[in-house]
mmCIF file of C-alpha atoms in Angstrom:
data_model
loop_
_atom_site.group_PDB
_atom_site.id
_atom_site.type_symbol
_atom_site.label_atom_id
_atom_site.label_comp_id
_atom_site.label_asym_id
_atom_site.label_seq_id
_atom_site.Cartn_x
_atom_site.Cartn_y
_atom_site.Cartn_z
ATOM 1 C CA MET A 182 132.937 78.897 148.677
ATOM 2 C CA SER A 183 132.774 78.315 152.428
ATOM 3 C CA ASP A 184 129.371 78.328 154.082
ATOM 4 C CA THR A 185 130.102 79.089 157.741
ATOM 5 C CA SER A 186 133.744 80.161 158.096
ATOM 6 C CA MET A 187 136.452 82.149 156.386
ATOM 7 C CA SER A 188 140.004 83.397 157.145
ATOM 8 C CA ILE A 189 140.780 87.120 157.311
ATOM 9 C CA HIS A 190 144.299 88.571 157.194
ATOM 10 C CA LEU A 191 144.550 92.235 158.164
ATOM 11 C CA PRO A 192 147.752 94.185 157.365
ATOM 12 C CA GLY A 193 147.794 95.957 160.731
ATOM 13 C CA GLU A 194 147.488 92.740 162.827
ATOM 14 C CA SER A 195 149.861 89.800 163.093
ATOM 15 C CA LYS A 196 147.296 87.576 164.746
ATOM 16 C CA GLN A 197 145.396 85.195 162.418
ATOM 17 C CA PHE A 198 141.794 84.403 163.126
ATOM 18 C CA GLY A 199 140.842 80.794 162.681
ATOM 19 C CA ARG A 200 137.545 79.290 161.723
ATOM 20 C CA LEU A 201 135.025 81.751 163.126
ATOM 21 C CA GLY A 202 131.402 82.506 162.445
ATOM 22 C CA THR A 203 130.459 84.936 159.707
ATOM 23 C CA ARG A 204 128.882 87.448 162.044
ATOM 24 C CA ASP A 205 131.888 87.440 164.484
ATOM 25 C CA ILE A 206 134.357 87.832 161.653
ATOM 26 C CA GLY A 207 132.478 90.800 160.202
ATOM 27 C CA THR A 208 132.167 92.464 163.613
ATOM 28 C CA GLN A 209 135.846 92.011 164.530
ATOM 29 C CA ALA A 210 137.015 93.093 161.088
ATOM 30 C CA LEU A 211 134.947 96.266 161.293
ATOM 31 C CA GLU A 212 136.279 97.019 164.804
ATOM 32 C CA LEU A 213 139.879 96.495 163.705
ATOM 33 C CA ARG A 214 139.351 98.683 160.641
ATOM 34 C CA ILE A 215 137.855 101.457 162.765
ATOM 35 C CA LYS A 216 140.733 101.263 165.280
ATOM 36 C CA SER A 217 143.372 101.292 162.542
ATOM 37 C CA GLU A 218 141.799 104.147 160.572
ATOM 38 C CA TYR A 219 140.809 106.227 163.576
ATOM 39 C CA PRO A 220 143.667 106.217 166.151
ATOM 40 C CA HIS A 221 141.789 108.628 168.408
ATOM 41 C CA TYR A 222 139.129 106.116 169.315
ATOM 42 C CA ASN A 223 136.417 107.209 171.710
ATOM 43 C CA PRO A 224 135.421 104.364 174.072
ATOM 44 C CA ASN A 225 132.053 106.015 174.758
ATOM 45 C CA GLN A 226 130.913 105.131 171.219
ATOM 46 C CA GLU A 227 131.692 101.457 171.627
ATOM 47 C CA ALA A 228 128.017 100.432 171.932
ATOM 48 C CA GLN A 229 127.080 102.343 168.778
ATOM 49 C CA LEU A 230 130.014 100.914 166.867
ATOM 50 C CA ARG A 231 129.170 97.419 168.034
ATOM 51 C CA GLN A 232 125.597 97.909 166.820
ATOM 52 C CA LEU A 233 126.905 99.052 163.436
ATOM 53 C CA ALA A 234 129.219 96.051 163.295
ATOM 54 C CA GLU A 235 126.350 93.678 164.072
ATOM 55 C CA ASN A 236 124.210 95.251 161.354
ATOM 56 C CA HIS A 237 127.074 94.893 158.925
ATOM 57 C CA GLY A 238 127.448 91.252 159.881
ATOM 58 C CA ARG A 239 123.736 90.631 159.335
ATOM 59 C CA GLN A 240 123.935 92.225 155.905
ATOM 60 C CA MET A 241 126.931 90.091 154.994
ATOM 61 C CA GLU A 242 125.097 86.965 156.128
ATOM 62 C CA TYR A 243 122.008 87.952 154.103
ATOM 63 C CA LEU A 244 124.145 88.557 151.016
ATOM 64 C CA GLN A 245 125.811 85.179 151.382
ATOM 65 C CA ILE A 246 122.443 83.431 151.739
ATOM 66 C CA LYS A 247 121.184 85.286 148.673
ATOM 67 C CA ASN A 248 124.316 84.309 146.797
ATOM 68 C CA ARG A 249 123.795 80.635 147.656
ATOM 69 C CA ASP A 250 120.176 80.832 146.447
ATOM 70 C CA LEU A 251 121.282 82.377 143.171
ATOM 71 C CA GLU A 252 123.923 79.700 142.727
ATOM 72 C CA LYS A 253 121.298 77.037 143.313
ATOM 73 C CA GLN A 254 118.946 78.645 140.772
ATOM 74 C CA ARG A 255 121.730 78.849 138.230
ATOM 75 C CA GLU A 256 122.482 75.176 138.732
ATOM 76 C CA ASP A 257 118.806 74.302 138.274
ATOM 77 C CA ILE A 258 118.621 76.350 135.077
ATOM 78 C CA ARG A 259 121.779 74.699 133.740
ATOM 79 C CA ARG A 260 120.411 71.238 134.521
ATOM 80 C CA ARG A 261 117.099 72.020 132.794
ATOM 81 C CA LEU A 262 118.904 73.349 129.736
ATOM 82 C CA GLU A 263 120.902 70.141 129.535
ATOM 83 C CA GLN A 264 117.725 68.095 129.785
ATOM 84 C CA LEU A 265 116.087 70.147 127.047
ATOM 85 C CA GLY A 266 119.156 69.742 124.849
ATOM 86 C CA GLN A 267 119.085 65.969 125.215
ATOM 87 C CA ARG A 268 115.335 65.717 124.510
ATOM 88 C CA VAL A 269 114.250 64.804 120.967
ATOM 89 C CA PRO A 270 112.448 67.755 119.338
ATOM 90 C CA GLY A 271 108.738 67.058 118.926
ATOM 91 C CA LYS A 272 106.916 67.099 115.632
ATOM 92 C CA ASP A 273 105.228 70.333 114.651
ATOM 93 C CA ASN A 274 101.605 69.461 113.931
ATOM 94 C CA SER A 275 100.413 73.015 113.248
ATOM 95 C CA ALA A 276 100.187 72.322 109.502
ATOM 96 C CA ASP A 277 97.969 69.271 110.086
ATOM 97 C CA LEU A 278 95.788 71.243 112.478
ATOM 98 C CA LEU A 279 95.445 74.073 109.956
ATOM 99 C CA ALA A 280 94.526 71.624 107.187
ATOM 100 C CA GLU A 281 91.908 70.014 109.419
ATOM 101 C CA LEU A 282 90.418 73.402 110.267
ATOM 102 C CA ARG A 283 90.218 74.324 106.588
ATOM 103 C CA ALA A 284 88.528 71.025 105.758
ATOM 104 C CA GLN A 285 86.018 71.604 108.547
ATOM 105 C CA GLU A 286 85.371 75.112 107.246
ATOM 106 C CA GLU A 287 84.763 73.773 103.737
ATOM 107 C CA ARG A 288 82.275 71.236 105.093
ATOM 108 C CA ASN A 289 80.480 73.952 107.049
ATOM 109 C CA GLN A 290 80.404 76.199 103.996
ATOM 110 C CA LYS A 291 78.990 73.367 101.887
ATOM 111 C CA SER A 292 76.233 72.735 104.421
ATOM 112 C CA LEU A 293 75.446 76.444 104.571
ATOM 113 C CA ASN A 294 75.230 76.699 100.784
ATOM 114 C CA ASP A 295 72.932 73.672 100.615
ATOM 115 C CA LEU A 296 70.660 75.188 103.238
ATOM 116 C CA ARG A 297 70.654 78.531 101.431
ATOM 117 C CA ARG A 298 69.759 76.854 98.133
ATOM 118 C CA GLN A 299 66.880 74.987 99.764
ATOM 119 C CA LEU A 300 65.528 78.180 101.291
ATOM 120 C CA PHE A 301 65.773 79.967 97.948
ATOM 121 C CA GLU A 302 63.870 77.141 96.286
ATOM 122 C CA MET A 303 61.126 77.317 98.888
ATOM 123 C CA GLY A 304 60.667 81.014 98.180
ATOM 124 C CA GLN A 305 58.559 81.561 101.264
ATOM 125 C CA LYS A 306 61.045 82.909 103.749
ATOM 126 C CA ARG A 307 63.547 85.622 103.362
ATOM 127 C CA VAL A 308 67.095 84.561 104.189
ATOM 128 C CA ASN A 309 69.479 86.956 105.901
ATOM 129 C CA VAL A 310 73.044 85.706 105.574
ATOM 130 C CA ILE A 311 75.644 87.369 107.770
ATOM 131 C CA GLU A 312 78.958 87.710 105.962
ATOM 132 C CA VAL A 313 82.015 87.474 108.225
ATOM 133 C CA GLU A 314 84.951 89.620 107.207
ATOM 134 C CA LYS A 315 88.100 87.608 106.497
ATOM 135 C CA PRO A 316 91.698 88.778 106.027
ATOM 136 C CA MET A 317 93.012 89.551 102.563
ATOM 137 C CA ASN A 318 95.343 86.517 102.368
ATOM 138 C CA TYR A 319 92.737 84.058 103.654
ATOM 139 C CA PRO A 320 92.302 81.149 101.167
ATOM 140 C CA GLN A 321 88.899 80.930 99.537
ATOM 141 C CA PRO A 322 87.223 77.500 99.876
ATOM 142 C CA ILE A 323 87.109 75.474 96.680
ATOM 143 C CA ILE A 324 83.468 74.539 97.184
ATOM 144 C CA GLN A 325 82.399 78.148 97.471
ATOM 145 C CA GLN A 326 84.251 79.017 94.260
ATOM 146 C CA SER A 327 82.561 76.218 92.318
ATOM 147 C CA LEU A 328 79.019 77.001 93.477
ATOM 148 C CA PRO A 329 76.727 78.790 91.028
ATOM 149 C CA PRO A 330 75.580 82.258 92.003
ATOM 150 C CA PRO A 331 72.258 82.395 93.832
ATOM 151 C CA PRO A 332 69.239 83.437 91.815
ATOM 152 C CA PRO A 333 68.525 87.166 91.901
ATOM 153 C CA GLN A 334 65.899 88.181 94.355
ATOM 154 C CA GLU A 335 62.911 89.952 92.925
ATOM 155 C CA LYS A 336 61.903 93.224 94.441
ATOM 156 C CA GLU A 337 59.036 92.941 96.793
ATOM 157 C CA ARG A 338 55.849 94.344 95.376
ATOM 158 C CA LYS A 339 53.335 95.772 97.716
ATOM 159 C CA SER A 340 50.177 93.712 97.424
ATOM 160 C CA TYR A 341 46.704 94.867 98.405
ATOM 161 C CA ILE A 342 44.306 92.691 100.347
ATOM 162 C CA TYR A 343 40.811 92.634 98.885
ATOM 163 C CA PRO A 344 37.723 91.916 100.970
ATOM 164 C CA VAL A 345 36.645 88.268 100.942
ATOM 165 C CA TYR A 346 33.297 87.084 102.361
ATOM 166 C CA TYR A 347 31.017 84.106 101.984
ATOM 167 C CA GLY A 348 27.287 84.125 101.472
ATOM 168 C CA SER A 349 24.959 86.959 100.561
ATOM 169 C CA SER A 350 24.910 88.646 103.938
ATOM 170 C CA LEU A 351 25.440 92.396 103.809
ATOM 171 C CA VAL A 352 26.869 92.410 107.321
ATOM 172 C CA ALA A 353 29.545 89.899 106.299
ATOM 173 C CA GLU A 354 30.449 91.988 103.257
ATOM 174 C CA ILE A 355 30.807 95.191 105.278
ATOM 175 C CA SER A 356 32.812 93.372 107.930
ATOM 176 C CA ALA A 357 35.147 91.950 105.251
ATOM 177 C CA MET A 358 35.629 95.427 103.790
ATOM 178 C CA ARG A 359 36.489 96.841 107.204
ATOM 179 C CA GLN A 360 38.971 94.035 107.884
ATOM 180 C CA ALA A 361 40.646 94.487 104.485
ATOM 181 C CA TYR A 362 40.896 98.233 105.060
ATOM 182 C CA LEU A 363 42.671 97.690 108.373
ATOM 183 C CA GLN A 364 45.028 95.084 106.907
ATOM 184 C CA ASN A 365 45.997 97.404 104.063
ATOM 185 C CA GLY A 366 47.139 100.021 106.550
ATOM 186 C CA GLY A 367 44.076 102.179 106.737
ATOM 187 C CA ASN A 368 43.637 104.101 109.971
ATOM 188 C CA GLU A 369 41.199 106.890 109.112
ATOM 189 C CA ARG A 370 38.816 107.293 112.022
ATOM 190 C CA ASP A 371 35.964 108.659 109.920
ATOM 191 C CA VAL A 372 36.043 105.726 107.506
ATOM 192 C CA LEU A 373 36.089 103.208 110.346
ATOM 193 C CA ASP A 374 33.163 104.910 112.072
ATOM 194 C CA GLN A 375 31.196 104.989 108.863
ATOM 195 C CA LEU A 376 31.843 101.297 108.226
ATOM 196 C CA SER A 377 30.788 100.434 111.772
ATOM 197 C CA GLN A 378 27.624 102.479 111.352
ATOM 198 C CA MET A 379 26.831 100.745 108.076
ATOM 199 C CA GLN A 380 27.437 97.346 109.642
ATOM 200 C CA ALA A 381 25.101 98.163 112.514
ATOM 201 C CA GLU A 382 22.430 99.405 110.093
ATOM 202 C CA ALA A 383 22.739 96.262 107.962
ATOM 203 C CA GLN A 384 22.519 94.083 111.057
ATOM 204 C CA ARG A 385 19.381 95.909 112.169
ATOM 205 C CA ILE A 386 17.785 95.461 108.755
ATOM 206 C CA GLU A 387 18.564 91.761 108.700
ATOM 207 C CA ASP A 388 17.126 91.349 112.186
ATOM 208 C CA GLU A 389 13.930 93.100 111.109
ATOM 209 C CA MET A 390 13.674 90.851 108.083
ATOM 210 C CA LYS A 391 14.064 87.753 110.221
ATOM 211 C CA ASN A 392 11.510 88.911 112.801
ATOM 212 C CA SER A 393 8.858 89.996 110.242
ATOM 213 C CA ASN A 394 5.684 87.860 109.640
ATOM 214 C CA TYR A 395 5.849 87.942 105.823
ATOM 215 C CA ASP A 396 5.612 84.627 104.087
ATOM 216 C CA ASN A 397 8.074 83.353 101.541
ATOM 217 C CA ARG A 398 6.169 84.964 98.679
ATOM 218 C CA HIS A 399 6.401 88.358 100.270
ATOM 219 C CA ARG A 400 10.048 87.805 101.117
ATOM 220 C CA GLU A 401 10.839 86.919 97.522
ATOM 221 C CA LYS A 402 9.126 90.033 96.216
ATOM 222 C CA LYS A 403 10.526 92.344 98.892
ATOM 223 C CA PRO A 404 8.226 95.248 97.992
ATOM 224 C CA ASP A 405 9.127 97.303 101.049
ATOM 225 C CA LEU A 406 12.890 96.666 101.302
ATOM 226 C CA SER A 407 13.898 97.076 97.687
ATOM 227 C CA GLY A 408 14.556 100.792 98.021
ATOM 228 C CA LYS A 409 16.562 100.360 101.192
ATOM 229 C CA MET A 410 18.568 97.535 99.673
ATOM 230 C CA ASN A 411 19.360 99.631 96.624
ATOM 231 C CA MET A 412 20.448 102.477 98.841
ATOM 232 C CA ILE A 413 22.623 100.154 100.886
ATOM 233 C CA GLU A 414 24.176 98.686 97.750
ATOM 234 C CA MET A 415 24.870 102.155 96.404
ATOM 235 C CA GLU A 416 26.398 103.123 99.728
ATOM 236 C CA ASN A 417 28.434 99.935 99.655
ATOM 237 C CA ASP A 418 29.739 100.752 96.191
ATOM 238 C CA ARG A 419 30.546 104.272 97.270
ATOM 239 C CA LEU A 420 32.464 103.048 100.323
ATOM 240 C CA HIS A 421 34.312 100.518 98.226
ATOM 241 C CA LYS A 422 35.364 103.245 95.796
ATOM 242 C CA GLU A 423 36.414 105.476 98.678
ATOM 243 C CA LEU A 424 38.452 102.624 100.150
ATOM 244 C CA MET A 425 40.243 102.038 96.861
ATOM 245 C CA LEU A 426 40.804 105.778 96.513
ATOM 246 C CA LEU A 427 42.276 105.957 100.019
ATOM 247 C CA GLN A 428 44.586 103.057 99.245
ATOM 248 C CA GLU A 429 45.778 104.771 96.083
ATOM 249 C CA GLN A 430 46.254 108.044 97.938
ATOM 250 C CA ASN A 431 48.280 106.261 100.625
ATOM 251 C CA PHE A 432 50.472 104.636 98.004
ATOM 252 C CA LEU A 433 50.886 107.921 96.115
ATOM 253 C CA SER A 434 51.716 109.796 99.317
ATOM 254 C CA GLN A 435 54.513 107.337 100.057
ATOM 255 C CA ASN A 436 55.882 107.747 96.547
ATOM 256 C CA LYS A 437 55.490 111.509 96.867
ATOM 257 C CA ARG A 438 57.527 111.534 100.063
ATOM 258 C CA LYS A 439 60.224 109.579 98.267
ATOM 259 C CA SER A 440 60.093 111.939 95.287
ATOM 260 C CA ASP A 441 60.276 114.960 97.614
ATOM 261 C CA ARG A 442 63.407 113.556 99.214
ATOM 262 C CA GLU A 443 64.878 112.895 95.779
ATOM 263 C CA ASP A 444 64.050 116.451 94.661
ATOM 264 C CA GLU A 445 65.652 117.832 97.783
ATOM 265 C CA LEU A 446 68.780 115.767 97.144
ATOM 266 C CA GLU A 447 68.873 116.937 93.531
ATOM 267 C CA ARG A 448 68.567 120.562 94.607
ATOM 268 C CA GLU A 449 71.353 120.089 97.114
ATOM 269 C CA LEU A 450 73.551 118.465 94.468
ATOM 270 C CA GLN A 451 72.792 121.293 92.038
ATOM 271 C CA ARG A 452 73.709 123.874 94.666
ATOM 272 C CA LEU A 453 76.964 122.082 95.448
ATOM 273 C CA ARG A 454 77.736 121.828 91.742
ATOM 274 C CA GLU A 455 77.146 125.559 91.196
ATOM 275 C CA GLU A 456 79.257 126.433 94.210
ATOM 276 C CA GLN A 457 82.058 124.204 92.923
ATOM 277 C CA LEU A 458 81.910 125.856 89.489
ATOM 278 C CA ARG A 459 81.986 129.303 91.069
ATOM 279 C CA LYS A 460 85.051 128.378 93.105
ATOM 280 C CA MET A 461 86.744 126.991 90.001
ATOM 281 C CA LEU A 462 86.087 130.224 88.084
ATOM 282 C CA GLU A 463 87.479 132.286 90.946
ATOM 283 C CA LEU A 464 90.594 130.121 91.044
ATOM 284 C CA GLN A 465 91.055 130.416 87.280
ATOM 285 C CA ASN A 466 90.750 134.216 87.443
ATOM 286 C CA GLU A 467 93.220 134.348 90.298
ATOM 287 C CA ILE A 468 95.677 132.143 88.376
ATOM 288 C CA ALA A 469 95.375 134.393 85.306
ATOM 289 C CA LEU A 470 96.057 137.493 87.425
ATOM 290 C CA LEU A 471 99.093 135.838 88.995
ATOM 291 C CA LYS A 472 100.444 134.902 85.552
ATOM 292 C CA GLN A 473 100.025 138.490 84.296
ATOM 293 C CA ARG A 474 101.728 139.826 87.406
ATOM 294 C CA ALA A 475 104.642 137.388 86.954
ATOM 295 C CA LEU A 476 105.049 138.389 83.280
ATOM 296 C CA TRP A 477 104.979 142.066 84.246
ATOM 297 C CA GLU A 478 107.651 141.519 86.882
ATOM 298 C CA ARG A 479 109.881 139.571 84.443
ATOM 299 C CA ARG A 480 109.727 142.173 81.637
ATOM 300 C CA PRO A 481 113.158 143.590 80.546
ATOM 301 C CA GLU A 482 114.250 147.002 81.766
ATOM 302 C CA PRO A 483 113.904 149.789 79.114
ATOM 303 C CA LEU A 484 117.167 150.963 77.517
ATOM 304 C CA PRO A 485 118.332 154.477 78.440
ATOM 305 C CA ALA A 486 117.691 157.179 75.864
ATOM 306 C CA PRO A 487 120.719 158.149 73.695
ATOM 307 C CA PRO A 488 122.345 161.494 74.455
ATOM 308 C CA PRO A 489 121.206 164.444 72.315
ATOM 309 C CA GLN A 490 123.324 165.077 69.215
ATOM 310 C CA PRO A 491 124.068 168.482 67.673
ATOM 311 C CA LYS A 492 122.179 169.531 64.599
ATOM 312 C CA ASN A 493 125.215 169.484 62.304
ATOM 313 C CA ALA A 494 126.202 165.984 63.375
ATOM 314 C CA GLU A 495 124.133 164.472 60.574
ATOM 315 C CA MET A 496 126.132 166.380 57.872
ATOM 316 C CA PRO A 497 129.291 164.798 56.385
ATOM 317 C CA TRP A 498 132.596 165.794 57.791
ATOM 318 C CA LEU A 499 133.733 167.529 54.608
ATOM 319 C CA LEU A 500 130.577 169.608 54.383
ATOM 320 C CA GLN A 501 130.948 170.798 57.952
ATOM 321 C CA ARG A 502 134.246 172.595 57.072
ATOM 322 C CA PRO A 503 133.726 176.010 55.442
ATOM 323 C CA TYR A 504 136.932 175.837 53.383
ATOM 324 C CA VAL A 505 139.323 173.474 51.598
ATOM 325 C CA ASP A 506 142.955 173.205 52.655
ATOM 326 C CA VAL A 507 145.473 174.044 49.990
ATOM 327 C CA GLU A 508 148.660 172.073 50.202
ATOM 328 C CA PRO A 509 151.791 174.103 49.475
ATOM 329 C CA MET A 510 153.887 171.012 48.641
ATOM 330 C CA GLN A 511 154.266 169.393 45.262
ATOM 331 C CA PRO A 512 150.950 167.822 44.250
ATOM 332 C CA TYR A 513 150.454 164.528 42.574
ATOM 333 C CA ASP A 514 148.483 166.107 39.683
ATOM 334 C CA GLN A 515 148.375 169.628 38.455
ATOM 335 C CA TYR A 516 145.406 171.384 37.021
ATOM 336 C CA VAL A 517 146.230 174.561 35.241
ATOM 337 C CA ILE A 518 143.605 177.170 34.750
ATOM 338 C CA TRP A 519 144.251 179.471 31.840
ATOM 339 C CA ASN A 520 142.323 182.640 32.027
ATOM 340 C CA ALA A 521 143.041 185.985 30.581
ATOM 341 C CA GLY A 522 144.387 188.307 33.170
ATOM 342 C CA ILE A 523 144.589 185.577 35.835
ATOM 343 C CA PRO A 524 148.027 184.414 36.791
ATOM 344 C CA ARG A 525 148.944 180.767 36.735
ATOM 345 C CA THR A 526 147.890 179.142 40.018
ATOM 346 C CA VAL A 527 148.318 175.603 41.145
ATOM 347 C CA ILE A 528 145.610 174.210 43.386
ATOM 348 C CA THR A 529 145.880 170.841 45.039
ATOM 349 C CA CYS A 530 143.190 168.813 46.747
ATOM 350 C CA PRO A 531 142.948 165.376 48.175
ATOM 351 C CA ARG A 532 142.051 162.356 46.041
ATOM 352 C CA SER A 533 138.643 162.007 47.669
ATOM 353 C CA LEU A 534 137.521 165.302 46.098
ATOM 354 C CA ARG A 535 139.076 164.873 42.703
ATOM 355 C CA ALA A 536 136.155 162.974 41.336
ATOM 356 C CA SER A 537 133.852 165.902 42.117
ATOM 357 C CA PHE A 538 135.874 168.383 40.107
ATOM 358 C CA LYS A 539 135.306 168.676 36.392
ATOM 359 C CA VAL A 540 137.878 170.145 34.042
ATOM 360 C CA VAL A 541 136.406 172.767 31.727
#
């Protein structure tokens, strides 16, 4: 392919153009084609035609440049393909990489199982293991298959915190009771106020006992405070019983809420079951009606009634005739009746009636 020149031979021209530029060749060729195809050429349109010819030449030049670029790209692609064909194919190491990843996963799983077993043995912390979903055809690690199942976890039992105090101080005992009540989930305002009031009263009594001028003998006897101490102890026992009762009521109320939800679910299930049975009965009745209707539609058509017969149709043919034919020709047998005064007469009858006659 030529880059900058080409030869054009037109049938209508005897002159041969030599090595010319691409744009000049396109312009002259277009002018010659216009003059040959349109003999009535208007010279006033020469500028417009020249502009068209120049545009055509530019387009031809652009197409040739584009063609050269494409040829160059094709050559580059061909050269690269040859280089790739001569290159030695590399080793596929995907299998080794996959095996290494599986080995790493087995090591991680082993470490995780060891850590889980240690935490189960400690028994102090609750372990939450997040299971990652794996595809169906994913191979199961050998270590995980050989591990024993973890020990079953016991259900957590709700424990109650009992009041703990040191010494014989009544204030410390009431304070311990109040703290235990709060830790067990108690939040009754009346109980808390009553405990605070009792604690303040006990503190006041202890302060009075410390500030009094009684000697040790009087303090050991405690003639004046015995009644108050008994009352406080009785009140303490009563509050302790009320606290235990409130704890039991709280526990029972939680169980009652659970039982109420279970009863509601059972009622809902019973209603759904009854509705399902009712629908099944309706469907069975509808199926039975459809079967009866199908049998009624498939029943055979009744035969038409026979035509009425005359009354004498039931009688034999011989009995229907009022007389017996007498044959005038020679009979097969002759029966002669001899009677006085009766001339000799020959009577013939068919063979079917001979058996009924009796000779006298």
